Amino acid sequence: MAIIHLDNNHSLLSLILLVGLSSWSTFVDASSYNVVDFGGKGDGTTDSTQAFQTAWTNACASTKKATIYVPRGRYCLQNVTFSGPCKNKAIIFRIDGSMEAPSDYLVIGNSAAWVVFRHVDGMTILGGSLDGKGAALWACKNSSYNALCPTGATTLEFSNSKNVVVNNLKSLNSQMFHVAINGCENVMVKGLRVSASSNSPNTDGIHVQSSSNVTIINSKIGTGDDCISVGPGVSNLQIQNISCGPGHGISIGSLGKDVKEIGVQNVTIKNVVFSRTENGVRIKTWGKPSNGFATDIVFQHIVMNNVHNPIVIDQNYCPTHKGCPGQASGIKISNVTYQDIQGTSTTKVAIMFDCSPTNPCIGIKLENVSLTYKNQTAEARCNNARGIVVGQVQPTACL
Ligand SMILES: *[C@@H]1O[C@H](CO)[C@@H](O)[C@H](O)[C@H]1NC(C)=O
Ligand SMILES: *[C@@H]1O[C@H](CO)[C@@H](O)[C@H](O)[C@H]1NC(C)=O
Ligand SMILES: *[C@@H]1O[C@H](CO)[C@@H](O)[C@H](O)[C@H]1NC(C)=O
Ligand SMILES: *[C@@H]1O[C@H](CO)[C@@H](O)[C@H](O)[C@H]1NC(C)=O
Ligand SMILES: *[C@@H]1O[C@H](CO)[C@@H](O)[C@H](O)[C@H]1NC(C)=O
Ligand SMILES: *[C@@H]1O[C@H](CO)[C@@H](O)[C@H](O)[C@H]1NC(C)=O
Ligand SMILES: *[C@@H]1O[C@H](CO)[C@@H](O)[C@H](O)[C@H]1NC(C)=O
Ligand SMILES: *[C@@H]1O[C@H](CO)[C@@H](O)[C@H](O)[C@H]1NC(C)=O
């Protein structure tokens, strides 16, 4: 900043000059790209994919920090990939409007993901809404001709990226996962709202895998599958202040699908309210050999409102009963803490630790847990689970 020497009588003039200079420098330090200037139309019908792609190419090539602006309106997009590396580390995607998938689910249904960010370092998505228009595909999957349906696209994917912030985004009716974070570092998701029908298949709210230092906070997720699912290779994950329901709860796993797998370490899940979900907090592993693990996991300050299976470790996952029956999970589960978990279960078994006979769960800690079933004491069941109980724990633990 230029220093201007003036005597006291001129301090007002000096202030005006300084303010003028600093806004001028903001102007030259940043560039802005409005998708409408590149031919985007928020009319709900015109395909705006090319306009978004061009706005990205410009923002990514800018050596100054860059804002891509999406004004109010409904923008139709086909599958689109925003690739880095970029020339700057400060791209802001400011969205006042909504982005909508084509109504024909076949257009994006064979792509792994609809909106993809790849190899990006330093980016923020601010606001906006993404409508995956998934209902027709869910119905296809639920019909007698389901073998002909495409798998469906994840709505928003970040892959091999770092220093990413997603703030105040809304995601509706995804064909598959709503948000996927894969191969990333330093990702912050806050104020996310996910909404899809409770009977929509595989519509996980957020899926994280092969990533470190991911934070998911202050979000509300209601969907047909897991609110949040955590795959192999995740470390230093923090999940806080989430409301989950409808949905299948928060799940670490499925782990151990492959023989060689990177483990899951240092995951904290706290201040979560589950309402009428199928599971609450779950760790799930395939019942077959693997060298993976899950360790240093904390579940804290959790409320269960009429949850089907509030606390679950299931190491015998074998969905189609192929390739695993009769085998034991190789995943080593250790150091899992459950602290201050209160509420109601809609089944009698509120705590189920079904661990691997060859790799028992060790270092499980239950502290201040109170779960009831129909206003009465619920039950806990354990197989191959070891650990300790601290404070008040109801149902009586079976460790
Ligand atoms: C869109 O998806 C198809 C696969 O369905 C893929 O071949 C194509 O490269 C994708 N386009 C973009 C821009 O990602
Ligand atoms: C699938 O079909 C069943 C039976 O017709 C129905 O109850 C259910 O709601 C349907 N699910 C979806 C996602 O359409
Ligand atoms: C973790 O990510 C946050 C942003 O989400 C960042 O502020 C912090 O510096 C990162 N920590 C490390 C150790 O990289
Ligand atoms: C928790 O998240 C909700 C949004 O789901 C937000 O309104 C609320 O302020 C957050 N609470 C705290 C303590 O940050
Ligand atoms: C665990 O992860 C948190 C971020 O969620 C991080 O701050 C902390 O340093 C990590 N602990 C260890 C031992 O790596
Ligand atoms: C268990 O996990 C807690 C919290 O992540 C950590 O502080 C502690 O060091 C771990 N203990 C062992 C024995 O690994
Ligand atoms: C468990 O309850 C005791 C007694 O109310 C309290 O002192 C302790 O802080 C609680 N621990 C947790 C982790 O909530
Ligand atoms: C649960 O039990 C309490 C006290 O025993 C009673 O006041 C309450 O009405 C019961 N609630 C239900 C839903 O049965």
XYZ file of C-alpha atoms in Angstrom, residues 121 137 167 176 205 262 279 290-291 312 330 335 343 346 366:
15
model
C -6.466 -26.030 -5.053
C -34.355 -42.728 -12.173
C -20.799 -22.919 2.178
C -26.950 -41.137 -6.601
C -25.914 -37.084 1.606
C -6.152 -47.976 3.578
C -29.386 -46.503 11.972
C -8.840 -57.289 4.384
C -5.854 -55.498 5.887
C -24.193 -50.532 15.535
C -10.152 -58.700 8.480
C -10.455 -47.243 20.176
C -32.794 -41.112 23.184
C -37.680 -48.387 17.843
C -19.269 -46.421 26.496
